[in-house]
Short mmCIF file of C-alpha atoms in Angstrom, two decimals:
data_model
loop_
_atom_site.label_atom_id
_atom_site.label_comp_id
_atom_site.label_asym_id
_atom_site.label_seq_id
_atom_site.Cartn_x
_atom_site.Cartn_y
_atom_site.Cartn_z
CA MET A 1 113.77 108.25 96.35
CA SER A 2 116.25 105.36 96.15
CA PHE A 3 116.34 103.57 92.87
CA PHE A 4 118.54 100.59 91.39
CA LEU A 5 119.00 99.07 87.69
CA VAL A 6 119.99 96.25 85.69
CA SER A 7 120.59 96.02 82.17
CA ASN A 8 120.49 92.89 80.29
CA GLY A 9 122.25 91.09 83.89
CA SER A 10 124.44 94.44 84.83
CA PRO A 11 123.75 97.17 87.11
CA VAL A 12 123.59 100.41 85.19
CA GLN A 13 122.40 103.10 87.27
CA HIS A 14 121.80 103.47 91.31
CA GLU A 15 121.90 106.21 93.90
CA GLU A 16 125.89 107.04 94.70
CA HIS A 17 125.27 105.96 98.99
CA GLU A 18 122.79 102.93 99.37
CA ALA A 19 120.60 102.68 102.22
CA ILE A 20 119.40 99.53 103.84
CA VAL A 21 115.19 99.60 103.14
CA PRO A 22 112.08 97.30 104.40
CA TRP A 23 111.46 95.19 101.36
CA TRP A 24 107.41 94.68 102.34
CA SER A 25 105.84 92.38 100.38
CA PHE A 26 108.71 91.65 97.97
CA THR A 27 109.57 89.10 100.40
CA LYS A 28 106.85 87.18 98.92
CA THR A 29 108.59 86.47 96.27
CA VAL A 30 111.85 85.49 97.92
CA LEU A 31 109.48 83.08 100.19
CA SER A 32 107.82 82.02 96.96
CA ALA A 33 111.37 81.45 95.04
CA ALA A 34 112.51 79.66 98.55
CA ALA A 35 109.53 77.04 98.57
CA LEU A 36 110.15 76.85 94.93
CA SER A 37 113.40 75.42 95.41
CA LEU A 38 111.79 73.10 97.91
CA VAL A 39 109.68 71.71 95.18
CA ARG A 40 113.07 71.52 92.64
CA ASP A 41 114.17 69.44 94.79
CA GLY A 42 111.94 67.17 95.54
CA LEU A 43 110.69 67.78 99.49
CA VAL A 44 107.47 69.30 98.54
CA ARG A 45 105.28 69.23 95.61
CA LEU A 46 102.91 72.17 94.21
CA ASP A 47 99.71 70.60 94.52
CA ASP A 48 99.94 68.41 97.60
CA VAL A 49 97.86 69.81 100.45
CA VAL A 50 100.07 71.59 103.26
CA LEU A 51 99.87 70.85 106.65
CA ASP A 52 98.01 73.79 107.42
CA GLY A 53 95.42 72.99 104.51
CA PRO A 54 92.97 71.86 103.47
CA PHE A 55 94.62 74.46 100.67
CA THR A 56 98.09 73.38 98.12
CA LEU A 57 101.25 75.26 98.15
CA ARG A 58 100.40 76.15 94.40
CA GLN A 59 97.48 78.36 96.15
CA LEU A 60 99.36 79.73 98.39
CA LEU A 61 101.61 81.48 96.16
CA ARG A 62 98.95 82.18 94.22
CA HIS A 63 96.41 83.67 97.06
CA GLU A 64 93.98 81.01 95.98
CA ALA A 65 93.42 79.20 98.78
CA GLY A 66 90.23 80.79 100.29
CA LEU A 67 92.32 82.35 103.24
CA ALA A 68 91.00 86.03 104.83
CA ASP A 69 93.88 88.91 105.23
CA TYR A 70 94.43 90.81 108.71
CA GLY A 71 95.00 93.56 106.87
CA GLU A 72 90.81 93.73 106.42
CA LEU A 73 91.08 94.22 110.53
CA SER A 74 90.63 97.58 111.55
CA GLU A 75 91.45 97.03 114.96
CA TYR A 76 95.55 95.64 113.53
CA HIS A 77 95.25 99.12 111.49
CA THR A 78 94.63 100.82 114.63
CA ALA A 79 97.13 99.04 116.75
CA VAL A 80 100.25 99.69 113.95
CA ALA A 81 99.29 103.20 114.16
CA ARG A 82 99.63 103.25 118.20
CA GLY A 83 102.97 101.67 118.10
CA GLU A 84 101.21 98.64 119.75
CA ALA A 85 103.30 95.48 120.24
CA PRO A 86 102.32 92.83 117.74
CA TRP A 87 99.45 90.30 118.86
CA THR A 88 101.19 86.82 118.66
CA ALA A 89 100.47 84.72 115.54
CA ASP A 90 97.65 83.06 117.32
CA GLU A 91 95.80 85.43 118.11
CA MET A 92 95.80 87.26 114.86
CA LEU A 93 94.81 83.73 113.19
CA GLU A 94 91.87 83.89 116.00
CA ARG A 95 90.65 87.84 115.35
CA LEU A 96 90.53 87.16 111.89
CA ASP A 97 88.61 83.80 112.65
CA ALA A 98 91.28 82.57 109.90
CA ALA A 99 90.15 78.55 110.34
CA ARG A 100 86.96 79.75 107.77
CA LEU A 101 87.56 79.71 104.83
CA ARG A 102 86.19 82.75 102.31
CA TYR A 103 85.72 80.52 99.28
CA VAL A 104 86.58 76.59 97.92
CA PRO A 105 90.14 76.80 97.33
CA GLY A 106 91.31 77.01 93.82
CA VAL A 107 88.00 78.77 92.54
CA ASP A 108 88.79 82.19 93.35
CA TRP A 109 91.16 84.92 94.35
CA ARG A 110 91.60 87.17 97.38
CA TYR A 111 95.46 88.31 98.98
CA SER A 112 96.23 86.98 101.86
CA ASN A 113 99.17 87.47 103.91
CA VAL A 114 98.30 84.92 106.13
CA GLY A 115 98.57 82.60 103.25
CA TYR A 116 102.27 83.81 103.21
CA MET A 117 102.61 83.37 107.05
CA TYR A 118 101.98 79.41 106.11
CA VAL A 119 104.43 79.78 103.03
CA ALA A 120 106.94 80.58 105.48
CA ARG A 121 106.15 77.76 108.38
CA LEU A 122 106.40 75.44 105.61
CA ILE A 123 110.34 76.34 104.49
CA GLU A 124 110.69 76.11 108.28
CA ARG A 125 109.39 73.13 108.89
CA VAL A 126 110.85 71.01 105.90
CA THR A 127 114.44 72.96 106.42
CA LYS A 128 114.29 72.77 109.77
CA LEU A 129 116.46 76.24 110.22
CA SER A 130 114.56 79.58 111.09
CA LEU A 131 113.44 81.54 108.08
CA GLU A 132 116.56 84.07 107.52
CA GLU A 133 119.10 80.67 107.81
CA ALA A 134 116.63 79.24 105.36
CA LEU A 135 115.84 81.89 103.18
CA MET A 136 120.00 82.47 102.97
CA GLN A 137 120.66 78.87 102.38
CA GLN A 138 117.94 78.14 100.07
CA ALA A 139 117.36 81.66 97.83
CA PHE A 140 120.27 83.99 98.66
CA ALA A 141 123.34 81.82 98.52
CA PRO A 142 122.58 79.97 95.73
CA LEU A 143 123.07 83.75 93.91
CA SER A 144 126.03 84.99 95.48
CA LEU A 145 123.70 87.48 97.21
CA SER A 146 124.24 88.57 101.07
CA GLY A 147 123.43 91.70 103.21
CA VAL A 148 119.38 90.76 103.67
CA ARG A 149 118.14 89.59 106.99
CA VAL A 150 114.32 89.09 108.47
CA ALA A 151 113.90 91.52 111.11
CA LYS A 152 112.08 90.62 113.69
CA VAL A 153 112.00 93.52 116.49
CA ARG A 154 112.09 97.18 116.59
CA THR A 155 116.09 97.28 117.03
CA ASP A 156 116.44 95.36 113.78
CA LEU A 157 115.07 97.91 112.53
CA ALA A 158 117.77 100.77 113.66
CA ASP A 159 119.70 101.32 110.26
CA VAL A 160 116.86 100.90 107.94
CA CYS A 161 115.00 103.93 106.58
CA LEU A 162 111.77 104.01 107.59
CA GLY A 163 110.67 107.68 106.92
CA ALA A 164 107.94 108.77 109.15
CA ALA A 165 107.30 105.31 110.65
CA SER A 166 110.35 105.30 113.05
CA THR A 167 108.86 103.41 115.50
CA TYR A 168 107.70 100.27 113.53
CA ASP A 169 107.46 96.86 115.11
CA PRO A 170 108.17 94.17 111.86
CA GLY A 171 106.62 91.97 114.00
CA TRP A 172 102.78 92.53 112.61
CA VAL A 173 104.30 91.60 109.20
CA TYR A 174 103.36 87.63 110.14
CA HIS A 175 105.29 86.01 106.79
CA GLY A 176 108.57 87.80 107.68
CA LEU A 177 110.06 90.97 106.58
CA LEU A 178 113.10 91.06 105.09
CA VAL A 179 115.37 94.12 104.76
CA GLY A 180 118.65 94.73 102.33
CA PRO A 181 119.56 97.22 99.44
CA LEU A 182 117.79 97.81 97.26
CA SER A 183 120.73 96.36 94.30
CA THR A 184 120.08 93.16 96.05
CA ALA A 185 116.48 93.01 95.58
CA ALA A 186 116.50 93.91 91.85
CA LEU A 187 119.77 91.21 91.08
CA PHE A 188 117.23 89.14 92.97
CA LEU A 189 114.76 89.31 90.77
CA ASP A 190 117.11 89.82 87.93
CA HIS A 191 118.55 86.35 88.07
CA LEU A 192 115.65 84.58 89.17
CA LEU A 193 113.67 85.57 86.29
CA ALA A 194 116.87 85.32 83.71
CA GLY A 195 116.92 81.31 84.51
CA HIS A 196 119.85 81.38 86.54
CA PHE A 197 117.86 79.90 89.96
CA LEU A 198 115.19 77.12 89.25
CA PRO A 199 114.72 74.70 85.86
CA GLU A 200 112.72 76.59 83.14
CA SER A 201 109.32 74.27 83.69
CA LEU A 202 109.24 75.28 87.13
CA LEU A 203 109.44 79.02 86.49
CA ARG A 204 107.32 79.01 83.86
CA GLU A 205 105.03 77.78 86.68
CA MET A 206 106.01 80.34 88.93
CA GLN A 207 105.31 83.08 85.83
CA THR A 208 102.13 81.38 84.86
CA ALA A 209 99.58 84.32 86.07
CA ARG A 210 95.71 84.17 87.07
CA ALA A 211 94.07 87.30 85.33
CA LEU A 212 93.03 89.59 88.23
CA GLY A 213 90.45 92.14 85.62
CA GLY A 214 91.19 95.32 83.76
CA PRO A 215 92.85 98.93 84.51
CA ILE A 216 93.76 99.60 88.15
CA PRO A 217 92.85 103.24 88.70
CA GLY A 218 95.90 105.32 89.74
CA ARG A 219 98.84 102.68 88.67
CA PRO A 220 99.80 101.82 85.73
CA TRP A 221 98.42 98.23 85.21
CA THR A 222 96.14 97.30 82.08
CA PHE A 223 96.28 93.55 82.23
CA PRO A 224 96.93 93.11 85.76
CA GLY A 225 97.71 89.41 87.34
CA TYR A 226 99.69 87.68 90.02
CA ALA A 227 101.85 84.48 89.49
CA LEU A 228 103.21 82.46 92.36
CA GLY A 229 104.73 84.86 94.18
CA LEU A 230 104.91 87.52 91.59
CA MET A 231 102.74 90.25 90.54
CA GLN A 232 102.73 90.26 86.68
CA GLY A 233 101.03 91.75 83.80
CA ALA A 234 100.73 94.71 81.35
CA VAL A 235 101.36 98.04 81.99
CA ASP A 236 100.48 101.63 80.17
CA VAL A 237 103.30 101.66 78.10
CA GLY A 238 102.88 98.49 76.26
CA LEU A 239 105.30 96.51 78.36
CA THR A 240 104.46 93.32 80.39
CA LEU A 241 106.50 93.58 84.18
CA CYS A 242 107.37 91.02 86.64
CA GLY A 243 107.62 90.97 90.27
CA HIS A 244 106.34 92.72 93.20
CA THR A 245 105.12 95.54 94.81
CA GLY A 246 105.21 96.31 98.74
CA VAL A 247 103.26 98.66 100.83
CA GLY A 248 104.30 99.23 104.08
CA PRO A 249 103.56 101.96 107.20
CA GLY A 250 105.60 105.03 105.40
CA SER A 251 107.52 103.57 102.35
CA VAL A 252 106.67 101.75 99.17
CA VAL A 253 108.70 99.95 97.07
CA ALA A 254 108.39 98.50 93.87
CA VAL A 255 110.81 95.70 91.91
CA TYR A 256 110.21 94.57 88.43
CA ARG A 257 111.94 92.70 85.49
CA CYS A 258 110.70 93.25 81.65
CA VAL A 259 111.67 91.68 78.98
CA HIS A 260 111.42 93.84 75.29
CA GLY A 261 112.86 91.68 72.30
CA ALA A 262 116.27 90.83 73.02
CA ASN A 263 116.70 92.99 75.67
CA ALA A 264 115.60 92.47 79.58
CA ALA A 265 116.13 95.47 82.48
CA SER A 266 115.12 94.78 86.46
CA CYS A 267 114.45 97.91 88.57
CA ALA A 268 114.06 98.66 92.59
CA VAL A 269 112.73 101.90 93.28
CA PHE A 270 112.03 102.51 97.24
CA ARG A 271 109.71 106.16 97.97
CA GLU A 272 108.90 107.07 101.56
CA GLY A 273 105.64 107.66 101.83
CA SER A 274 101.93 105.67 100.49
CA ASP A 275 101.59 106.05 97.25
CA GLU A 276 102.63 103.04 95.14
CA GLY A 277 101.43 104.13 91.86
CA SER A 278 103.89 106.78 91.86
CA VAL A 279 106.72 104.53 92.57
CA GLU A 280 105.31 101.83 89.96
CA ALA A 281 105.40 104.40 87.51
CA GLU A 282 108.62 105.59 87.87
CA VAL A 283 109.90 101.94 87.99
CA VAL A 284 108.09 101.70 84.34
CA ASN A 285 109.68 104.91 83.09
CA ARG A 286 113.28 103.90 83.97
CA LEU A 287 112.66 100.75 82.78
CA LEU A 288 111.26 101.61 78.99
CA ALA A 289 114.17 104.23 79.11
CA THR A 290 116.78 101.55 79.90
CA LEU A 291 115.25 99.15 77.37
CA LYS A 292 114.99 102.51 74.53
CA SER A 293 118.60 102.67 75.01
CA GLU A 294 119.35 98.86 74.85
CA LYS A 295 117.52 99.24 71.87
CA ASN A 296 119.31 102.09 69.81
CA ASN A 297 122.67 100.15 70.87
CA ASP A 298 121.68 96.99 69.42
#
């Protein structure tokens, strides 16, 4: 297991030798932030129908666009497990029958990686850059963060900690797979949610969540919700977390920030295996301990 902690904007505790890890679905938080930077700059609007429509950017970012997800396909999981070459995006969409919306956009919720593929395409189209170049320009460079890249082929993962999935092909992640240090993930989220990146009104939009019901068995969430590229809600120790968990073949990453009174802390945890609940619980425990320590020092 690896972890990185930030308390009130400053790094406080981490593993001495930091590995490069896959960010899995924490990539969605970065994609959302980059897309919202385009909204901030007047280049796109949250509630305009996007080219891949008939849904809006807001609906894509909050998984309310009516799209299915390729994770539903048994042949997808079989192909990944066998180490097969990724399908083209067009083949994936055809296999999924993705043009058939599963519900009217905006009226329901369904987690969809396909929606974030459309977000990535929008970012590339508007910036006229590759996804990696666009994310560096729109998200990382403004926060003086570096050392992150988009893994596109197997060789891009040669120096990445993958656990049991050493032959994984990142082409199976159709919205793009970021890889980088845990410290950069934690600092990115901390800076983003502390208001160092988006104007207050847009950050408030980003953190407006759709409630998703009650407790999740085996995980610390008691009142989970999903905002714009952010998992957000109450956990079993009475804190409210905001960030994202990512799960892929061989490992789990969870990156969250919590504000309690006058103090704020962010934590990123990476662990080999597939138990996202235990990784999220580790984040919760470390955040709680950090916030209690800060309170005692006040």
